[in-house]
Coordinates of C-alpha atoms in Angstrom, one line a residue:
Chain R
M152 CA 39.7 28.0 -14.5
A153 CA 39.6 24.4 -15.6
H154 CA 37.9 23.4 -18.9
H155 CA 34.3 22.3 -18.1
P156 CA 32.6 19.7 -20.2
T157 CA 29.3 20.8 -21.9
L158 CA 26.1 19.0 -20.9
L159 CA 23.0 19.2 -23.1
L160 CA 19.8 18.8 -21.2
I161 CA 16.9 17.7 -23.4
A162 CA 13.7 17.6 -21.3
P163 CA 10.0 18.4 -21.9
G164 CA 8.9 22.0 -21.2
K165 CA 8.2 22.6 -17.5
W166 CA 10.1 19.5 -16.3
G167 CA 13.5 21.1 -17.2
T168 CA 13.2 23.5 -14.3
L169 CA 13.4 20.6 -11.9
W170 CA 17.1 20.1 -12.8
I171 CA 18.4 23.2 -14.4
D172 CA 19.3 25.1 -11.2
K173 CA 20.9 22.1 -9.6
L174 CA 22.8 21.1 -12.7
A175 CA 24.1 24.7 -13.2
K176 CA 25.9 24.5 -9.9
G177 CA 28.0 21.5 -11.1
P178 CA 31.4 21.6 -12.7
I179 CA 29.9 21.7 -16.2
R180 CA 28.7 24.1 -18.8
L181 CA 25.0 23.6 -19.1
V182 CA 23.1 24.0 -22.4
V183 CA 19.3 23.6 -22.4
H184 CA 17.8 22.3 -25.6
G185 CA 15.1 24.6 -26.8
R186 CA 16.3 27.5 -24.6
D187 CA 20.0 28.0 -25.6
A188 CA 21.6 28.2 -28.9
Y189 CA 24.6 25.8 -29.3
A190 CA 27.0 24.4 -31.8
T191 CA 26.5 20.7 -32.2
D192 CA 30.2 20.0 -32.0
A193 CA 30.4 21.7 -28.5
I194 CA 28.3 19.1 -26.8
D195 CA 30.2 16.5 -24.7
Y196 CA 27.3 14.8 -22.8
A197 CA 23.5 14.6 -23.1
L198 CA 20.8 14.1 -20.4
S199 CA 17.3 13.2 -21.5
F200 CA 14.2 10.9 -21.3
R201 CA 13.5 10.9 -25.0
P202 CA 15.8 12.9 -27.3
P203 CA 14.2 14.0 -30.6
A204 CA 14.9 11.8 -33.6
G205 CA 18.3 12.5 -35.2
L206 CA 19.5 14.8 -32.4
L207 CA 22.1 12.6 -30.7
K208 CA 23.7 11.5 -34.0
S209 CA 24.1 15.1 -35.0
L210 CA 26.5 15.7 -32.1
P211 CA 29.9 14.6 -33.4
N212 CA 31.8 14.9 -30.1
L213 CA 29.2 13.3 -27.8
K214 CA 31.1 11.2 -25.2
A215 CA 28.1 9.7 -23.4
A216 CA 24.3 10.0 -22.9
F217 CA 22.5 9.7 -19.6
S218 CA 18.9 8.7 -19.1
L219 CA 16.7 10.7 -16.8
G220 CA 14.6 7.6 -15.9
A221 CA 15.1 3.9 -15.4
G222 CA 14.0 3.0 -19.0
V223 CA 16.2 3.9 -22.0
D224 CA 13.6 3.1 -24.6
G225 CA 13.1 6.8 -25.3
F226 CA 16.7 6.8 -26.6
L227 CA 16.4 3.7 -28.8
E228 CA 12.9 3.7 -30.3
N229 CA 13.9 5.7 -33.4
G230 CA 16.7 3.2 -34.2
D231 CA 19.2 6.1 -34.8
Y232 CA 21.1 5.9 -31.5
P233 CA 24.8 6.4 -32.2
A234 CA 26.3 3.0 -31.3
R235 CA 29.7 4.4 -30.4
V236 CA 28.3 6.5 -27.6
P237 CA 27.9 4.8 -24.2
L238 CA 24.3 5.1 -22.9
V239 CA 24.0 5.2 -19.1
R240 CA 20.8 4.1 -17.4
F241 CA 19.5 5.8 -14.2
V242 CA 19.5 3.3 -11.4
D243 CA 18.5 4.5 -8.0
P244 CA 17.0 2.9 -4.9
T245 CA 14.6 5.7 -4.5
L246 CA 13.1 4.8 -7.8
S247 CA 12.5 1.2 -6.7
V248 CA 10.8 2.5 -3.5
E249 CA 8.5 4.9 -5.5
M250 CA 7.5 2.1 -7.9
A251 CA 6.9 -0.4 -5.0
Q252 CA 4.7 2.2 -3.3
Y253 CA 2.7 2.8 -6.5
V254 CA 2.2 -0.9 -7.2
I255 CA 1.2 -1.7 -3.6
L256 CA -1.2 1.2 -3.5
Q257 CA -2.9 0.0 -6.7
V258 CA -2.9 -3.6 -5.7
L259 CA -4.4 -2.8 -2.3
M260 CA -7.0 -0.3 -3.7
H261 CA -8.3 -3.1 -5.9
H262 CA -7.9 -6.0 -3.4
R263 CA -9.5 -4.1 -0.5
L264 CA -12.4 -2.4 -2.4
Q265 CA -11.2 1.1 -1.5
R266 CA -13.1 2.8 -4.3
K267 CA -16.3 1.0 -3.2
F268 CA -15.8 2.3 0.3
D269 CA -15.2 5.8 -1.0
A270 CA -18.5 5.5 -2.9
A271 CA -20.3 4.2 0.2
Q272 CA -19.0 7.2 2.2
R273 CA -20.5 9.5 -0.4
D274 CA -23.8 7.7 0.2
R275 CA -23.4 7.7 4.0
T276 CA -23.6 3.9 3.9
W277 CA -21.9 1.6 6.4
M278 CA -20.9 -1.1 3.9
Q279 CA -19.2 -3.5 6.4
R280 CA -18.2 -6.8 4.8
V281 CA -15.5 -9.4 4.5
L282 CA -13.2 -8.9 1.5
P283 CA -14.4 -10.9 -1.5
R284 CA -11.1 -12.7 -2.0
R285 CA -8.5 -13.6 0.6
T286 CA -5.0 -12.3 0.4
E287 CA -3.5 -15.7 0.3
D288 CA -5.7 -16.6 -2.7
T289 CA -4.8 -13.4 -4.6
R290 CA -1.8 -14.2 -6.8
V291 CA 0.2 -11.2 -8.0
G292 CA 2.3 -11.9 -11.1
F293 CA 5.1 -9.5 -12.2
L294 CA 6.1 -9.1 -15.8
G295 CA 9.7 -8.0 -15.6
L296 CA 12.2 -8.8 -12.8
G297 CA 14.8 -6.1 -13.0
E298 CA 15.9 -4.2 -9.9
I299 CA 12.6 -2.5 -9.6
G300 CA 10.5 -5.6 -10.2
M301 CA 12.4 -7.7 -7.7
F302 CA 12.2 -5.0 -5.0
T303 CA 8.5 -4.5 -5.6
A304 CA 7.7 -8.2 -5.7
E305 CA 9.4 -8.8 -2.4
R306 CA 7.3 -6.1 -0.7
V307 CA 4.1 -7.3 -2.2
A308 CA 5.0 -10.8 -0.8
D309 CA 5.6 -9.3 2.6
L310 CA 2.0 -8.2 2.6
G311 CA 0.8 -11.8 2.4
F312 CA 0.2 -12.2 -1.4
P313 CA 1.5 -15.2 -3.3
V314 CA 3.9 -13.7 -5.8
S315 CA 5.3 -14.9 -9.1
G316 CA 7.4 -13.3 -11.8
W317 CA 8.2 -13.8 -15.4
S318 CA 11.5 -12.8 -17.1
R319 CA 13.5 -13.8 -20.1
S320 CA 16.0 -15.9 -18.2
G321 CA 14.3 -16.6 -14.9
K322 CA 15.1 -15.1 -11.5
A323 CA 15.2 -17.1 -8.3
A324 CA 14.2 -15.6 -5.0
P325 CA 12.6 -17.3 -1.9
Y326 CA 9.5 -15.0 -2.1
L327 CA 8.9 -15.6 -5.7
K328 CA 7.6 -18.3 -8.0
S329 CA 9.7 -17.9 -11.1
F330 CA 8.8 -18.4 -14.8
A331 CA 11.2 -18.0 -17.7
G332 CA 11.1 -17.3 -21.4
E333 CA 8.4 -17.8 -24.0
A334 CA 7.9 -21.5 -23.1
Q335 CA 6.5 -20.6 -19.6
F336 CA 4.8 -17.3 -20.5
T337 CA 1.3 -18.8 -20.8
A338 CA 1.7 -20.8 -17.6
F339 CA 2.7 -17.7 -15.8
L340 CA -0.3 -15.7 -17.1
G341 CA -2.7 -18.5 -16.1
Q342 CA -1.9 -18.0 -12.4
A343 CA -1.7 -14.2 -12.2
D344 CA -4.9 -12.8 -10.6
I345 CA -3.2 -9.4 -10.6
L346 CA -0.8 -8.8 -13.5
V347 CA 1.8 -6.1 -12.9
C348 CA 3.9 -5.0 -15.9
L349 CA 7.3 -3.5 -15.0
L350 CA 9.2 -4.6 -18.1
S351 CA 11.6 -2.4 -20.1
L352 CA 10.3 -1.6 -23.5
T353 CA 12.2 -3.5 -26.2
R354 CA 11.4 -5.0 -29.6
Q355 CA 10.5 -8.2 -27.7
T356 CA 8.2 -6.6 -25.2
K357 CA 6.4 -4.0 -27.4
G358 CA 2.7 -4.8 -27.4
I359 CA 3.1 -7.7 -24.9
L360 CA -0.2 -6.6 -23.1
N361 CA -2.4 -7.7 -26.0
A362 CA -5.6 -9.8 -26.6
R363 CA -3.8 -13.1 -26.4
T364 CA -2.1 -12.2 -23.2
F365 CA -5.3 -11.0 -21.6
A366 CA -7.2 -14.2 -22.7
A367 CA -4.5 -16.3 -20.9
L368 CA -5.1 -14.6 -17.6
P369 CA -7.7 -16.0 -15.1
K370 CA -11.2 -14.8 -15.3
D371 CA -11.6 -11.5 -13.4
A372 CA -7.9 -10.8 -13.5
F373 CA -6.8 -7.2 -12.9
V374 CA -4.0 -5.5 -14.9
I375 CA -1.6 -2.8 -13.8
N376 CA 0.7 -1.2 -16.3
A377 CA 3.4 1.0 -14.8
A378 CA 6.1 0.4 -17.4
R379 CA 5.6 2.0 -20.8
G380 CA 2.6 2.8 -22.9
G381 CA 4.2 0.8 -25.8
H382 CA 3.7 -2.5 -23.9
L383 CA -0.1 -2.1 -24.1
I384 CA -2.5 -2.4 -27.0
E385 CA -5.2 -0.1 -25.6
T386 CA -8.0 -1.4 -27.8
D387 CA -7.3 -5.0 -26.7
L388 CA -7.5 -4.0 -23.1
I389 CA -10.8 -2.2 -23.6
A390 CA -12.2 -5.3 -25.4
A391 CA -11.0 -7.6 -22.6
L392 CA -12.6 -5.4 -20.0
D393 CA -15.9 -4.9 -21.9
C394 CA -16.4 -8.6 -22.6
G395 CA -16.2 -9.2 -18.8
H396 CA -13.0 -11.3 -18.8
L397 CA -10.9 -8.7 -16.9
S398 CA -12.2 -7.0 -13.8
G399 CA -10.2 -3.8 -14.1
A400 CA -7.0 -2.1 -15.0
V401 CA -4.8 0.7 -13.7
L402 CA -2.7 2.5 -16.2
D403 CA 0.1 5.0 -15.5
V404 CA 1.5 5.0 -19.0
F405 CA -0.1 5.3 -22.5
E406 CA 0.6 5.0 -26.2
T407 CA 0.3 8.8 -26.4
E408 CA 1.2 11.0 -23.4
P409 CA -0.4 13.2 -22.1
L410 CA -3.4 10.9 -22.7
P411 CA -5.6 12.7 -25.3
A412 CA -8.8 14.2 -23.9
D413 CA -10.9 12.1 -26.3
S414 CA -9.4 8.7 -25.2
P415 CA -12.1 6.3 -24.2
L416 CA -9.9 5.2 -21.3
W417 CA -10.6 8.4 -19.2
A418 CA -14.2 7.5 -18.6
H419 CA -14.1 3.7 -18.7
P420 CA -15.7 2.5 -15.5
K421 CA -13.1 -0.3 -15.0
V422 CA -10.0 1.8 -15.7
S423 CA -8.1 4.0 -13.3
I424 CA -5.6 6.5 -14.7
T425 CA -2.6 8.1 -13.2
P426 CA -0.5 10.6 -15.2
H427 CA 2.9 8.7 -15.5
I428 CA 3.7 9.4 -11.8
A429 CA 4.4 5.9 -10.5
A430 CA 8.2 6.5 -10.1
I431 CA 9.6 9.9 -10.8
S432 CA 13.3 10.3 -10.3
Q433 CA 14.2 12.7 -7.6
P434 CA 15.8 15.8 -9.1
D435 CA 18.8 16.0 -6.8
V436 CA 19.6 12.3 -7.1
V437 CA 19.4 12.6 -10.9
V438 CA 21.7 15.5 -10.9
R439 CA 24.2 13.7 -8.7
Y440 CA 24.1 10.7 -11.0
A441 CA 24.7 12.8 -14.1
L442 CA 27.5 14.8 -12.6
D443 CA 29.2 11.8 -11.1
G444 CA 28.9 10.0 -14.4
I445 CA 30.4 12.9 -16.3
A446 CA 33.2 13.1 -13.8
A447 CA 33.9 9.3 -14.3
F448 CA 34.1 9.7 -18.1
E449 CA 36.4 12.7 -17.7
R450 CA 38.7 10.7 -15.6
G451 CA 38.8 8.0 -18.3
E452 CA 36.6 5.6 -16.3
R453 CA 33.3 4.0 -17.2
P454 CA 30.4 4.5 -14.7
A455 CA 28.1 1.6 -13.7
N456 CA 24.9 0.8 -15.6
I457 CA 26.0 1.3 -19.1
V458 CA 23.3 -0.3 -21.3
D459 CA 24.2 -3.1 -23.7
V460 CA 22.3 -1.5 -26.5
A461 CA 23.0 -4.1 -29.2
T462 CA 21.9 -7.2 -27.3
T463 CA 19.2 -5.8 -25.1
Y464 CA 17.1 -3.6 -27.3
Chain D
M167 CA -20.6 -40.5 22.3
A168 CA -18.3 -38.3 24.4
H169 CA -19.6 -35.4 26.4
H170 CA -19.2 -32.2 24.4
P171 CA -18.6 -28.9 26.1
T172 CA -21.1 -26.2 25.3
L173 CA -20.0 -23.0 23.5
L174 CA -22.1 -19.9 23.5
L175 CA -21.6 -17.7 20.4
I176 CA -22.5 -14.1 21.0
A177 CA -22.2 -12.1 17.8
P178 CA -24.1 -9.2 16.1
G179 CA -26.9 -10.3 13.7
K180 CA -25.6 -11.2 10.3
W181 CA -22.0 -11.8 11.4
G182 CA -22.9 -14.9 13.3
T183 CA -23.4 -16.8 10.0
L184 CA -19.7 -16.5 9.3
W185 CA -18.9 -18.9 12.1
I186 CA -22.0 -20.9 12.9
D187 CA -21.6 -23.6 10.2
K188 CA -17.9 -24.1 10.9
L189 CA -18.3 -24.1 14.7
A190 CA -21.1 -26.6 14.5
K191 CA -18.8 -29.1 12.9
G192 CA -16.4 -29.1 15.9
P193 CA -16.6 -31.4 18.9
I194 CA -18.8 -29.0 20.8
R195 CA -22.4 -28.3 21.4
L196 CA -23.1 -24.8 19.8
V197 CA -25.6 -22.4 21.3
V198 CA -26.2 -19.1 19.5
H199 CA -27.2 -16.2 21.7
G200 CA -30.4 -14.6 20.4
R201 CA -31.3 -17.7 18.3
D202 CA -31.2 -20.6 20.8
A203 CA -32.8 -20.9 24.2
Y204 CA -30.3 -22.1 26.8
A205 CA -29.9 -22.6 30.5
T206 CA -27.2 -20.3 31.9
D207 CA -25.6 -23.1 33.9
A208 CA -25.2 -25.2 30.7
I209 CA -22.6 -22.9 29.1
D210 CA -18.9 -23.9 29.4
Y211 CA -17.3 -21.4 27.0
A212 CA -18.2 -18.1 25.3
L213 CA -17.0 -16.6 22.0
S214 CA -17.8 -12.9 21.3
F215 CA -16.6 -9.4 20.3
R216 CA -18.7 -7.6 22.9
P217 CA -20.9 -9.6 25.2
P218 CA -24.0 -7.7 26.6
A219 CA -23.5 -6.2 30.0
G220 CA -24.1 -8.8 32.8
L221 CA -24.3 -11.8 30.4
L222 CA -21.0 -13.4 31.2
K223 CA -21.3 -13.1 35.0
S224 CA -24.7 -14.8 34.7
L225 CA -23.0 -18.0 33.5
P226 CA -22.0 -19.8 36.7
N227 CA -20.1 -22.6 35.0
L228 CA -18.2 -20.6 32.4
K229 CA -14.6 -22.0 32.1
A230 CA -13.2 -19.4 29.7
A231 CA -14.1 -16.7 27.2
F232 CA -12.6 -16.2 23.8
S233 CA -12.4 -12.9 21.8
L234 CA -13.4 -12.9 18.2
G235 CA -10.9 -10.0 17.5
A236 CA -7.5 -8.9 18.6
G237 CA -8.9 -6.4 21.1
V238 CA -10.7 -7.5 24.3
D239 CA -12.0 -4.1 25.3
G240 CA -15.6 -5.2 24.4
F241 CA -15.4 -7.7 27.2
L242 CA -14.0 -5.3 29.8
E243 CA -15.7 -2.0 29.1
N244 CA -18.7 -2.6 31.5
G245 CA -16.4 -3.5 34.4
D246 CA -18.4 -6.7 35.1
Y247 CA -16.1 -9.3 33.6
P248 CA -16.0 -12.3 36.0
A249 CA -12.3 -12.2 37.2
R250 CA -12.2 -15.9 37.8
V251 CA -12.7 -16.7 34.1
P252 CA -9.7 -16.8 31.8
L253 CA -10.1 -14.4 28.8
V254 CA -8.3 -15.5 25.7
R255 CA -7.3 -13.0 23.0
F256 CA -7.4 -13.8 19.3
V257 CA -3.8 -13.5 18.0
D258 CA -3.3 -14.4 14.4
P259 CA -0.7 -13.5 11.8
T260 CA -3.4 -13.0 9.2
L261 CA -4.8 -10.2 11.3
S262 CA -1.4 -8.4 11.3
V263 CA -1.2 -8.8 7.5
E264 CA -4.7 -7.3 7.1
M265 CA -3.9 -4.4 9.3
A266 CA -0.6 -3.7 7.7
Q267 CA -2.4 -3.7 4.3
Y268 CA -5.0 -1.3 5.6
V269 CA -2.5 1.2 7.1
I270 CA -0.2 1.1 4.1
L271 CA -3.1 1.6 1.7
Q272 CA -4.2 4.7 3.7
V273 CA -0.7 6.1 4.1
L274 CA 0.0 5.7 0.4
M275 CA -3.4 7.2 -0.7
H276 CA -2.6 10.3 1.3
H277 CA 1.1 10.5 0.5
R278 CA 0.7 9.9 -3.2
L279 CA -2.4 12.1 -3.8
Q280 CA -4.4 9.2 -5.0
R281 CA -7.8 10.9 -4.5
K282 CA -6.5 13.9 -6.4
F283 CA -5.6 11.7 -9.3
D284 CA -9.0 10.0 -9.1
A285 CA -10.6 13.5 -9.3
A286 CA -8.3 14.5 -12.2
Q287 CA -9.4 11.4 -14.1
R288 CA -13.0 12.4 -13.7
D289 CA -12.0 15.8 -15.2
R290 CA -10.0 14.1 -18.0
T291 CA -7.0 16.1 -16.7
W292 CA -3.4 15.0 -17.0
M293 CA -2.2 16.2 -13.6
Q294 CA 1.5 15.1 -13.9
R295 CA 3.6 16.4 -11.0
V296 CA 6.2 15.5 -8.4
L297 CA 4.8 14.5 -5.1
P298 CA 4.6 17.4 -2.6
R299 CA 6.6 15.7 0.1
R300 CA 9.3 13.1 -0.2
T301 CA 9.0 9.7 1.3
E302 CA 12.1 10.1 3.3
D303 CA 10.7 13.4 4.8
T304 CA 7.3 11.8 5.7
R305 CA 7.6 10.5 9.2
V306 CA 5.0 7.9 10.2
G307 CA 4.4 7.5 13.9
F308 CA 2.7 4.5 15.5
L309 CA 0.7 4.7 18.7
G310 CA 0.8 1.2 20.0
L311 CA 3.5 -1.4 19.4
G312 CA 1.8 -4.7 19.9
E313 CA 2.2 -7.6 17.5
I314 CA 0.1 -5.8 14.9
G315 CA 1.8 -2.4 15.4
M316 CA 5.3 -3.8 15.1
F317 CA 4.5 -5.9 12.0
T318 CA 2.8 -2.9 10.3
A319 CA 5.6 -0.4 11.3
E320 CA 8.3 -2.7 9.8
R321 CA 6.4 -2.9 6.4
V322 CA 5.9 0.9 6.3
A323 CA 9.6 1.3 7.0
D324 CA 10.3 -1.1 4.1
L325 CA 8.6 1.4 1.8
G326 CA 11.1 4.1 2.6
F327 CA 9.2 6.0 5.3
P328 CA 11.0 7.0 8.6
V329 CA 9.1 5.2 11.2
S330 CA 8.7 5.8 15.0
G331 CA 6.5 4.3 17.6
W332 CA 5.2 5.0 21.1
S333 CA 4.3 2.5 23.7
R334 CA 4.0 2.3 27.5
S335 CA 7.3 0.6 28.0
G336 CA 9.2 1.2 24.7
K337 CA 10.0 -1.3 22.0
A338 CA 13.3 -1.5 20.3
A339 CA 13.7 -2.5 16.6
P340 CA 16.2 -1.5 14.0
Y341 CA 13.5 0.0 11.7
L342 CA 11.9 2.1 14.5
K343 CA 12.6 5.2 16.5
S344 CA 11.1 4.2 19.9
F345 CA 9.4 6.5 22.4
A346 CA 8.2 5.3 25.8
G347 CA 5.7 6.4 28.4
E348 CA 4.0 9.7 29.2
A349 CA 7.4 11.5 29.5
Q350 CA 8.1 11.0 25.8
F351 CA 4.6 11.3 24.4
T352 CA 4.7 14.9 23.3
A353 CA 8.2 14.5 21.7
F354 CA 6.8 11.5 19.8
L355 CA 3.8 13.5 18.6
G356 CA 6.0 16.4 17.5
Q357 CA 7.7 14.3 14.9
A358 CA 4.7 12.3 13.5
D359 CA 3.6 13.7 10.1
I360 CA 1.3 10.7 9.8
L361 CA -0.1 9.4 13.1
V362 CA -1.4 5.8 13.1
C363 CA -3.3 4.6 16.2
L364 CA -3.2 0.9 16.7
L365 CA -3.5 0.9 20.5
S366 CA -5.6 -1.4 22.6
L367 CA -8.5 0.4 24.3
T368 CA -7.9 0.6 28.0
R369 CA -8.6 3.1 30.8
Q370 CA -5.2 4.8 30.0
T371 CA -5.8 5.1 26.2
K372 CA -9.5 6.0 26.1
G373 CA -9.8 9.5 24.4
I374 CA -6.0 9.6 23.7
L375 CA -6.7 11.2 20.3
N376 CA -7.9 14.5 21.7
A377 CA -7.4 18.3 21.1
R378 CA -4.1 18.3 23.1
T379 CA -2.7 15.4 21.2
F380 CA -3.6 16.9 17.8
A381 CA -2.1 20.3 18.8
A382 CA 1.2 18.5 19.5
L383 CA 1.4 17.0 16.0
P384 CA 3.3 18.9 13.3
K385 CA 1.3 21.4 11.1
D386 CA -0.5 19.5 8.3
A387 CA -0.2 16.1 10.1
F388 CA -2.5 13.3 9.0
V389 CA -4.3 10.9 11.4
I390 CA -5.3 7.3 10.9
N391 CA -7.4 5.6 13.6
A392 CA -7.7 1.9 13.0
A393 CA -7.9 0.9 16.6
R394 CA -11.1 1.7 18.5
G395 CA -13.6 4.5 18.3
G396 CA -13.1 5.0 22.0
H397 CA -9.6 6.3 21.4
L398 CA -10.9 9.3 19.5
I399 CA -12.8 12.5 20.6
E400 CA -14.6 13.0 17.3
T401 CA -15.4 16.7 18.0
D402 CA -11.8 17.4 18.8
L403 CA -10.7 15.9 15.5
I404 CA -13.2 17.9 13.5
A405 CA -12.0 21.1 15.2
A406 CA -8.3 20.3 14.5
L407 CA -9.2 19.7 10.8
D408 CA -11.4 22.8 10.5
C409 CA -8.8 25.1 12.0
G410 CA -6.3 23.9 9.4
H411 CA -3.9 22.3 11.7
L412 CA -4.5 18.7 10.5
S413 CA -4.5 18.0 6.8
G414 CA -6.8 15.0 7.0
A415 CA -7.9 11.8 8.7
V416 CA -8.9 8.3 7.9
L417 CA -11.2 6.6 10.4
D418 CA -12.1 2.9 10.4
V419 CA -13.6 3.0 13.9
F420 CA -16.1 5.3 15.7
E421 CA -17.6 6.2 19.0
T422 CA -20.9 4.7 17.7
E423 CA -20.9 1.9 15.1
P424 CA -22.4 1.7 12.5
L425 CA -21.6 5.4 12.2
P426 CA -25.0 7.3 12.4
A427 CA -26.3 8.7 9.2
D428 CA -26.3 12.2 10.7
S429 CA -22.6 12.2 11.8
P430 CA -20.8 15.2 10.4
L431 CA -17.8 12.9 9.7
W432 CA -19.5 11.3 6.6
A433 CA -19.4 14.5 4.5
H434 CA -16.3 16.2 6.0
P435 CA -14.0 17.0 3.1
K436 CA -10.9 16.0 5.0
V437 CA -12.2 12.7 6.4
S438 CA -12.2 9.3 4.8
I439 CA -14.4 6.7 6.4
T440 CA -14.2 2.9 6.2
P441 CA -16.7 0.7 8.0
H442 CA -14.5 -1.1 10.6
I443 CA -13.0 -3.4 8.0
A444 CA -9.2 -2.8 8.5
A445 CA -8.6 -6.2 9.9
I446 CA -11.3 -8.7 10.0
S447 CA -10.5 -12.1 11.5
Q448 CA -10.9 -14.9 9.0
P449 CA -13.7 -17.2 10.0
D450 CA -11.9 -20.5 9.7
V451 CA -8.9 -19.2 11.6
V452 CA -11.2 -17.9 14.3
V453 CA -13.0 -21.2 14.5
R454 CA -9.8 -23.2 14.8
Y455 CA -8.5 -20.9 17.5
A456 CA -11.7 -21.3 19.5
L457 CA -11.9 -25.0 19.1
D458 CA -8.2 -25.5 19.9
G459 CA -8.5 -23.3 22.9
I460 CA -11.5 -25.2 24.2
A461 CA -9.7 -28.5 23.6
A462 CA -6.7 -27.2 25.6
F463 CA -8.9 -26.2 28.6
E464 CA -10.7 -29.6 28.4
R465 CA -7.3 -31.3 28.7
G466 CA -6.5 -29.2 31.7
E467 CA -4.0 -26.9 29.9
R468 CA -4.1 -23.2 29.4
P469 CA -3.9 -21.9 25.8
A470 CA -1.6 -19.0 24.8
N471 CA -2.7 -15.4 24.9
I472 CA -4.7 -15.3 28.1
V473 CA -5.2 -11.7 28.9
D474 CA -3.9 -10.2 32.2
V475 CA -7.2 -8.4 32.9
A476 CA -6.3 -7.0 36.3
T477 CA -3.0 -5.2 35.3
T478 CA -3.6 -4.4 31.6
Y479 CA -7.1 -2.9 31.6

């Protein structure tokens, strides 16, 4: 029997079960962090959302690390990621589809008064009316124009909304008004009636959804954060909602997850909360990506989507 | 001053105000049914959703009638439409966009458990989970493939759902599995996990959403009716929901509108109700269509989208 490389899976409690059975069928030896004892020098590869501080640098023979999600901030936030180890980002079309669905659902619930219609049904009230704002006058602005952002923006444009996007370097597309860099950030915000954050979390983007950003949005703007809790200053959001400047917000991600039971966000009348479900990687696609990536490294190749840790984060 | 043709607006109470001011600015003499006295022989054109029985045939000099919405069933249901008078249907891209938004919103609310997440928020519960059914395993079937149906189906397909459609004669498109005619009706139903009705209401389609149709859908199918109340046998729907065969329904249209306060639909735990707002024609687009159509007739031309009353309805 051939030598099988050893993969360390590091995943929060119940989630591990999504992948364990499928991974165990691959040509690897599977070690599950928190379940199996292992020698640190036996680990060849790691698969995780957010490895505990110090763990990866304690693995002397680690050949590569794979991210379970599209973002790799969970690997880099402690600043102790071993620079010599390639970090591979999960890139998958199904993730873009899931995120586009989530954003469109939230944009449309807001735009089309769906929760008001739900409330009217509870009251047996026939609340027939024209929508307060036309689609062509409702400008949706995307913060972050990676694969997921571009895919989502195009589908929102296909539903009649004027769409814009902001990114570091600017991205051109026929369906998108593009803004680039710090110089155009305020101009971008000033025309975003619905602001959708799909940025990756880096030193530059941490806390980008703050009081100054909210103040630059049009009156009655609506904010959707489906990226990372670290992008948002939650107290600034609550202040901007309470003073009447923002009309509402949808949050899928939070500074602390699960969101603590005593968070004022839960019961805020202008805030909708979903439990970090906007775009969950499909288990079998994740497993194939990890196994294919390991096979590539074992052949001496480098798989696609290796993160440029030094310059990006 | 040139002779201005006389337009009779026939619209339910409060809705008239959406169009009256704009129409009054056009090169016509505007008469509002129920507000203004008028001589029946003075009316050149009529604009309405649903003219009262006998009204149109009492207008001896009527040159054409214009529909305020995409459907013309309101003109034809009494069987007394004057055959000599051209009937013009409102066709507008903004109406397709509105309907696509509505259908996508309802498909996604169901598919992505949005009301369960809303309930979890009220309970301060972090209900993180993988969606119960994958997008690529959730087949959305469209009953009716007119302009609006095709536009909507394509956008649903763009969000990763397998899409099919049924129409009288069959419509081919790369994003769509097409079924045609009575012979393929049951096969179409058998593969529609979410059934979306966007048919026009005719003698053939009246009551098409009935017990036999629901029985042919897969177990746990979900039904969205955004076409006309006349398509649906409401008691059959309630029975199919209560016996557990269907998982839920969204209704925008009803046998009687406004939906009576004592309807069992209001409080049914598997039914969501919206008050006929899926796709409301924009007042200024409607006014332009009516005025342009009148101008065309006055020049001796025939505008686009004249309904073939005899063969279609």
